[in-house]
Coordinates of C-alpha atoms in Angstrom, one line a residue:
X1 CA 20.0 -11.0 15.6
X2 CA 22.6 -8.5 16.4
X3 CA 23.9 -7.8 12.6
X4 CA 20.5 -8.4 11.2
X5 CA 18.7 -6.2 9.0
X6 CA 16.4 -3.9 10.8
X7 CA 13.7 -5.2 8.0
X8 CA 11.3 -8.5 8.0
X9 CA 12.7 -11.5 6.5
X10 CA 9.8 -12.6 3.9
X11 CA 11.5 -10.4 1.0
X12 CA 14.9 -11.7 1.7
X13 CA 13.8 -15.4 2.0
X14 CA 12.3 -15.3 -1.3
X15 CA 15.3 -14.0 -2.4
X16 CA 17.4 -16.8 -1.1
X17 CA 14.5 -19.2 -2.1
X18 CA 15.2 -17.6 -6.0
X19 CA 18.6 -18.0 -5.4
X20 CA 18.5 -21.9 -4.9
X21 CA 16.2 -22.2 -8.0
X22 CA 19.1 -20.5 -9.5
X23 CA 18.1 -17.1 -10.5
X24 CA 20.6 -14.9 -8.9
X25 CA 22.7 -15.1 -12.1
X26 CA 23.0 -11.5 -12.4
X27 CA 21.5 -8.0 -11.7
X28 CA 18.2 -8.6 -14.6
X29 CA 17.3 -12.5 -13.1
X30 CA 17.4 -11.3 -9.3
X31 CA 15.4 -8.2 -10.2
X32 CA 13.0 -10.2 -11.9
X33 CA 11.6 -11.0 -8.6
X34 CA 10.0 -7.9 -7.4
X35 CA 9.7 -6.6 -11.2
X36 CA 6.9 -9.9 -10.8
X37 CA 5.7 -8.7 -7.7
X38 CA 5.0 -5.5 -9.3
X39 CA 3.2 -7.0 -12.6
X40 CA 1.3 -9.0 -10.1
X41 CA -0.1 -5.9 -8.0
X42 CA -2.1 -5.1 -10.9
X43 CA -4.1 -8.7 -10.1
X44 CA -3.6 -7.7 -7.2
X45 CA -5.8 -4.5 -7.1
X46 CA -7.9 -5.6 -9.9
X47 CA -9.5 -8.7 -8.2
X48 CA -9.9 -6.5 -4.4
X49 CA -11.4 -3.3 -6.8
X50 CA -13.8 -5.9 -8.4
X51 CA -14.7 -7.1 -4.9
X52 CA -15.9 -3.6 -4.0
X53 CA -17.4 -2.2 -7.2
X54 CA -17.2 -3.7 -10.5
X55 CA -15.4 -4.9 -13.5
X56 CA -14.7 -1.7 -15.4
X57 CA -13.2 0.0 -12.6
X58 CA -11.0 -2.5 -11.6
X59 CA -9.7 -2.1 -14.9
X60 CA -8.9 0.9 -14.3
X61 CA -7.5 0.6 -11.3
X62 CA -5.3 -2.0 -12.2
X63 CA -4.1 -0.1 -15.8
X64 CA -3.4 2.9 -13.1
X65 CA -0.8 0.5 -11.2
X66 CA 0.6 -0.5 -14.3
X67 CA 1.8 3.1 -15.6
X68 CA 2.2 4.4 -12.0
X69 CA 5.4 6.0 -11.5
X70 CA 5.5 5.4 -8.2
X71 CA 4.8 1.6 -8.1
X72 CA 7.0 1.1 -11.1
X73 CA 10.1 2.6 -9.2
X74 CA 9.7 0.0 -6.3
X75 CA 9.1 -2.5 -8.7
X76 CA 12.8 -1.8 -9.8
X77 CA 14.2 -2.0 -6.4
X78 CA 15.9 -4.4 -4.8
X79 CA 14.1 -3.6 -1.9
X80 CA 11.0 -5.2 0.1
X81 CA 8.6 -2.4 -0.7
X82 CA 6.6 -3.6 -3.3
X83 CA 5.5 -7.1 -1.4
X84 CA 3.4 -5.4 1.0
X85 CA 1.0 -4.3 -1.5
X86 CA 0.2 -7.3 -2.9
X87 CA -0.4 -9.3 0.0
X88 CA -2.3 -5.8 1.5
X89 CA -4.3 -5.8 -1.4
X90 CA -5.6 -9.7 -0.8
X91 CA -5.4 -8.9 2.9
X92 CA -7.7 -6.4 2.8
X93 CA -10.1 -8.3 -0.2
X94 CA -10.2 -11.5 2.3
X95 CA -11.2 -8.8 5.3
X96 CA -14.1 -7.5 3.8
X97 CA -15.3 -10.4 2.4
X98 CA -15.3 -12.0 6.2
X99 CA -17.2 -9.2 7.2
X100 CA -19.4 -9.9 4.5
X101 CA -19.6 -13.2 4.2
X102 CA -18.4 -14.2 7.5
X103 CA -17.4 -17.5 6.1
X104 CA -14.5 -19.4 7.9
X105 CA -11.9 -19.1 4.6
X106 CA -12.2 -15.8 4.3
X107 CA -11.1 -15.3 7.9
X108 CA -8.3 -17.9 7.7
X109 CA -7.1 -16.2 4.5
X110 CA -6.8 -12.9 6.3
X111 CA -5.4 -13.4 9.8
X112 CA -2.6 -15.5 7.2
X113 CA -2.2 -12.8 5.1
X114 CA -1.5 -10.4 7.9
X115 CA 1.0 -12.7 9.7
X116 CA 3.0 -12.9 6.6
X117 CA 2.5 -9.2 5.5
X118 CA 4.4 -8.3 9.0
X119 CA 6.4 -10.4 8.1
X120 CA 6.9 -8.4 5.1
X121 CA 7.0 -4.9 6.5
X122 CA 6.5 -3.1 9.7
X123 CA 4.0 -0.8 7.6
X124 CA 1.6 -3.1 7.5
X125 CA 0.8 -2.2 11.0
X126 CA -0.8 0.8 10.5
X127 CA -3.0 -0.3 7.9
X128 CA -4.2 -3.2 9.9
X129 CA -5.1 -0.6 12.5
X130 CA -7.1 0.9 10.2
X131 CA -9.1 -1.4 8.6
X132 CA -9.6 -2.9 12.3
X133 CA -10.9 0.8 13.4
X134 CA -13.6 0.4 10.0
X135 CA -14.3 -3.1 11.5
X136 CA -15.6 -1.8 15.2
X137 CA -17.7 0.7 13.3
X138 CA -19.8 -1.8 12.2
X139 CA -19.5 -4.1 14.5
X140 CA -22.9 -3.2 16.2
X141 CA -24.4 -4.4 13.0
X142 CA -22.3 -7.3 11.9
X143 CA -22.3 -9.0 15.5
X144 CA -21.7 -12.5 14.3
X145 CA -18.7 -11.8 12.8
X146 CA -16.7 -11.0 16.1
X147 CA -15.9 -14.4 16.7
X148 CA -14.3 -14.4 13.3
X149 CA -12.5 -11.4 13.5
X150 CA -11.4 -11.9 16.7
X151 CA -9.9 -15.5 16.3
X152 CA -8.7 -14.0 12.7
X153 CA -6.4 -11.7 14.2
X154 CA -5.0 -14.0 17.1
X155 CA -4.3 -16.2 13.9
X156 CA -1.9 -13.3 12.4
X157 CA -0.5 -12.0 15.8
X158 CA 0.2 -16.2 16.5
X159 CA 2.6 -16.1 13.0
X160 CA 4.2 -13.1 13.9
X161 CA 5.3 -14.5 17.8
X162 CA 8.3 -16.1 16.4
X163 CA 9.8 -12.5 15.6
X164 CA 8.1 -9.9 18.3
X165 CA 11.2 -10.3 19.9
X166 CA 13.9 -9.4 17.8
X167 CA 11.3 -6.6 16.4
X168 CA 11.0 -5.3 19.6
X169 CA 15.1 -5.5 19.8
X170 CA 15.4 -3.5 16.9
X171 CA 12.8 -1.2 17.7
X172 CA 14.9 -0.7 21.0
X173 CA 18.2 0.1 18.8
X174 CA 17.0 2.0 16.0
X175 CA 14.5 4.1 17.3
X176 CA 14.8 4.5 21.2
X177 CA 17.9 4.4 21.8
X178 CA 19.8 5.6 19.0
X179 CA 21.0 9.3 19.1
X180 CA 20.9 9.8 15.6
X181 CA 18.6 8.5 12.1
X182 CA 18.7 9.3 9.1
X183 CA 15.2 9.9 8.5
X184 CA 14.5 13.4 8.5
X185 CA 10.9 15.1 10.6
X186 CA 8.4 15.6 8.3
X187 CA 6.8 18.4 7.6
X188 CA 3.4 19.4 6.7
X189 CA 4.8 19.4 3.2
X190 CA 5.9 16.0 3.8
X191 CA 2.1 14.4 3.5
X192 CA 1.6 16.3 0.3
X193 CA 4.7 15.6 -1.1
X194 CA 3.3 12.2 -0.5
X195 CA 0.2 12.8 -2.7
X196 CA 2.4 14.3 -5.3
X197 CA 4.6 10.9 -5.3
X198 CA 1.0 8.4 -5.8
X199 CA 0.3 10.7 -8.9
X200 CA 3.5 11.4 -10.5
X201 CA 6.7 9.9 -8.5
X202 CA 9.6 11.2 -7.5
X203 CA 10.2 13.2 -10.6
X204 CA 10.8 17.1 -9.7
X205 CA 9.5 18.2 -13.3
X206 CA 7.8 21.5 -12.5
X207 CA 5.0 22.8 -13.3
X208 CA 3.6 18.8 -14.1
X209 CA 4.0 17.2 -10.8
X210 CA 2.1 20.4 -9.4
X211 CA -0.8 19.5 -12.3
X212 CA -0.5 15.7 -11.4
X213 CA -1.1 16.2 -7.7
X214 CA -4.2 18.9 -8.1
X215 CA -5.8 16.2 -10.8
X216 CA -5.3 13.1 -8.3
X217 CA -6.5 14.9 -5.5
X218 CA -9.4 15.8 -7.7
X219 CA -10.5 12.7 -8.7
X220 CA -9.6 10.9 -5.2
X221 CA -12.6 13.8 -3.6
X222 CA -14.5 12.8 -6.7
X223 CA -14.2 9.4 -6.4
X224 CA -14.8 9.6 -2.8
X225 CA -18.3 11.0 -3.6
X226 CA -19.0 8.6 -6.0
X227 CA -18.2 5.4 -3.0
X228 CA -19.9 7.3 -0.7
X229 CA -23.2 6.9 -2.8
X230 CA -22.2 4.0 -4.0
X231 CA -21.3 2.1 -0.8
X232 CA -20.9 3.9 2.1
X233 CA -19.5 1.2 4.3
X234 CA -16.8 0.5 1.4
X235 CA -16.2 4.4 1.2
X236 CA -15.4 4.3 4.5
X237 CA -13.0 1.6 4.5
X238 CA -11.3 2.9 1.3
X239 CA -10.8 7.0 3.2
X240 CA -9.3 4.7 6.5
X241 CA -7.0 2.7 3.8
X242 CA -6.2 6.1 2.5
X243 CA -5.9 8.5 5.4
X244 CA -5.3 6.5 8.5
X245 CA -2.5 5.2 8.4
X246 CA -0.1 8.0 6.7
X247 CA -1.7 10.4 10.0
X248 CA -0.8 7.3 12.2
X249 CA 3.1 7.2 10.9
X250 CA 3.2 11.4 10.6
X251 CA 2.3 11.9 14.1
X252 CA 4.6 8.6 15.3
X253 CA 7.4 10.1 13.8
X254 CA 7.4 13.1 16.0
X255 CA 7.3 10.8 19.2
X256 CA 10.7 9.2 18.7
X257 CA 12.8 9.1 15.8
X258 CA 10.9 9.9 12.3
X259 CA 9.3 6.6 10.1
X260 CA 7.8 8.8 8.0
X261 CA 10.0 7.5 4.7
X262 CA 7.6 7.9 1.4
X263 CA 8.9 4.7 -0.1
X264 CA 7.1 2.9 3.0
X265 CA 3.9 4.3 2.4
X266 CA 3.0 2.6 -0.9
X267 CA 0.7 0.2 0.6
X268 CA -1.6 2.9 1.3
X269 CA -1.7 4.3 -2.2
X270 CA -3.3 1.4 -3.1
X271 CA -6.8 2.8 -1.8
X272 CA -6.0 6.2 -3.1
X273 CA -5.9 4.2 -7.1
X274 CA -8.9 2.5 -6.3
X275 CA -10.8 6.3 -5.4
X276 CA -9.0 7.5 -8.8
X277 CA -10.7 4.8 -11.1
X278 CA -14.3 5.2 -9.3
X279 CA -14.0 8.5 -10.4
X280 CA -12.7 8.2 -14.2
X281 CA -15.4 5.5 -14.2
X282 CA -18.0 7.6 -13.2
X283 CA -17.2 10.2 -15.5
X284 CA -20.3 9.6 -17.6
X285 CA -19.7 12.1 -20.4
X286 CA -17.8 10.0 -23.0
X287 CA -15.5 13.1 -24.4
X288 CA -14.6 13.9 -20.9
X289 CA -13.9 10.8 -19.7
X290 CA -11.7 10.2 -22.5
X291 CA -9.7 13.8 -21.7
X292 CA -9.2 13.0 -18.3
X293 CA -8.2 9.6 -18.7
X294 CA -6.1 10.9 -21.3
X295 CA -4.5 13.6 -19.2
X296 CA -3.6 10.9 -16.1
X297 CA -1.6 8.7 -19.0
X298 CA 0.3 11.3 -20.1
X299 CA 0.9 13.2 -16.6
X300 CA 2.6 9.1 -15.2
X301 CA 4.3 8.3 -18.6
X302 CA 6.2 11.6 -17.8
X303 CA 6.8 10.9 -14.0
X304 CA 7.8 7.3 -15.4
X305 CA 10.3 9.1 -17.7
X306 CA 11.9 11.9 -15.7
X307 CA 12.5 9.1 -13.3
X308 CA 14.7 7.2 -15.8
X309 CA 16.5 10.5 -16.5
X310 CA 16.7 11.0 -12.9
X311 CA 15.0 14.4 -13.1
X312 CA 14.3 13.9 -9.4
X313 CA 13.8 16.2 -6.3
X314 CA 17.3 17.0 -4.1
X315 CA 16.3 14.8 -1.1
X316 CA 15.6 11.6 -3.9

């Protein structure tokens, strides 16, 4: 372990595993893995949105993925980033359907989905947390699913044994004893800056990326309001998805050396998509709903375009 990457393995075992089927012929075949990954987290987010609302919003939520800057950028890299939505998105679909449900498969489906997405990246850890956090808010209510939830997560915790310690080894020589990193503090800029990447990437296109972040903060308020009456236990689990666990890495970074690295977040954007198409659904005036809708397209085909001319910001 001592020249390993400081990464989980899953993304680079699927690279090796495409390289034996013989797709590492050159830089388009052995991109075409997480370019897949990346057409397959609009699934991905269409089948969890359609297990908390309905149809026509996860339409919209997975048409949002599809033209999102920011998903579309780590779909491009070479990089292990855009796994962990995927596998968060059927994580957390599998999670609330046990708590639903409380059906045996569900369970089994998620404590196995949260072995493998730590296996996929450490960010996952956070968001587990999270959705944990939404689970012992109901769990006066939901008593007989603590037996699944419980043996659920010693399920995914079990996976994971194999590699606490070299995690914990590199957690030793990256971020406790080393005397320098490379990530810098954030600021409190830093979490909107965050925001403004969901809605419009890194593209540093003034005054648009300004407009993109005040209309996806709008319509993630909005479409919080509109969960809230719809399904306040859902609501709750989407503002966790959302909030939780960017606060979590913020203030972590301040106790040792800074994780707070945008490109790591992305699993928690999904949530903030899902509050974004509630809330162009629930538009109900046709004309407006059309506008807006409108407005969003054109705002990420711009971020998607400034980011092939690498109009990006200094620290990108």
């Amino acid at each position: 372990g001592r020249f390993m990457s400081s990464h989980p393995p899953l993304a680079y075992f699927l690279l090796a595993l495409w390289r034996i089927a013989g797709l590492w012929v050159n830089e388009w075949t052995i991109r075409a893995l997480p370019a897949l990954f990346g057409v397959f987290g609009s699934f991905s987010i269409f089948w969890l949105a359609r297990q908390f609302f309905n149809t026509r919003t996860a339409l919209i939520a997975a048409f949002l993925i599809a033209v999102s800057p920011f998903h579309i950028t780590h779909s491009q890299d070479l990089k292990e980033y855009i796994y962990l939505p995927v596998i968060a998105s059927f994580m957390v679909g599998f999670f609330y359907r046990g708590f639903m449900h409380n059906r045996k498969r569900d369970w089994l489906m998620y404590g196995f989905l949260a072995g493998i997405g730590c296996y996929t990246e450490f960010f996952v850890a956070p968001l587990l947390v999270a959705i944990n956090c939404w689970f012992l808010l109901f769990l006066p209510s939901h008593k007989a699913c603590l037996k699944g939830w419980f043996l659920s997560n010693m399920l995914g915790a079990f996976l994971f044994l194999p590699w606490l310690s070299l995690t914990l080894h590199k957690v030793m020589t990256y971020m406790i004893k080393a005397e320098g990193w490379w990530v810098p503090w954030p600021s409190p800029l830093s979490i909107l800056y965050y925001f403004k990447t969901v809605a419009f990437g890194y593209a540093a296109v003034k005054p648009l990326f300004h407009i993109a972040f005040i209309v996806f903060a709008a319509l993630t308020v909005y479409g919080i309001c509109c969960a809230w009456r719809n399904n306040r236990q859902v609501a709750l689990l989407l503002i966790l998805w959302a909030f939780m666990p960017v606060t979590m890495v913020y203030a972590i970074s301040f106790v040792g050396q800074s994780i707070f690295l945008i490109r790591s977040l992305i699993p928690f954007s999904i949530a903030i998509y899902i509050l974004v198409a509630l809330a162009l659904n629930a538009i109900k005036l046709p004309m407006w709903r059309f506008c807006v809708f409108a407005l969003v397209i054109a705002l990420c085909g711009t971020g998607v375009g400034a980011h092939y001319l690498r109009i990006l910001h200094p620290n990108e």
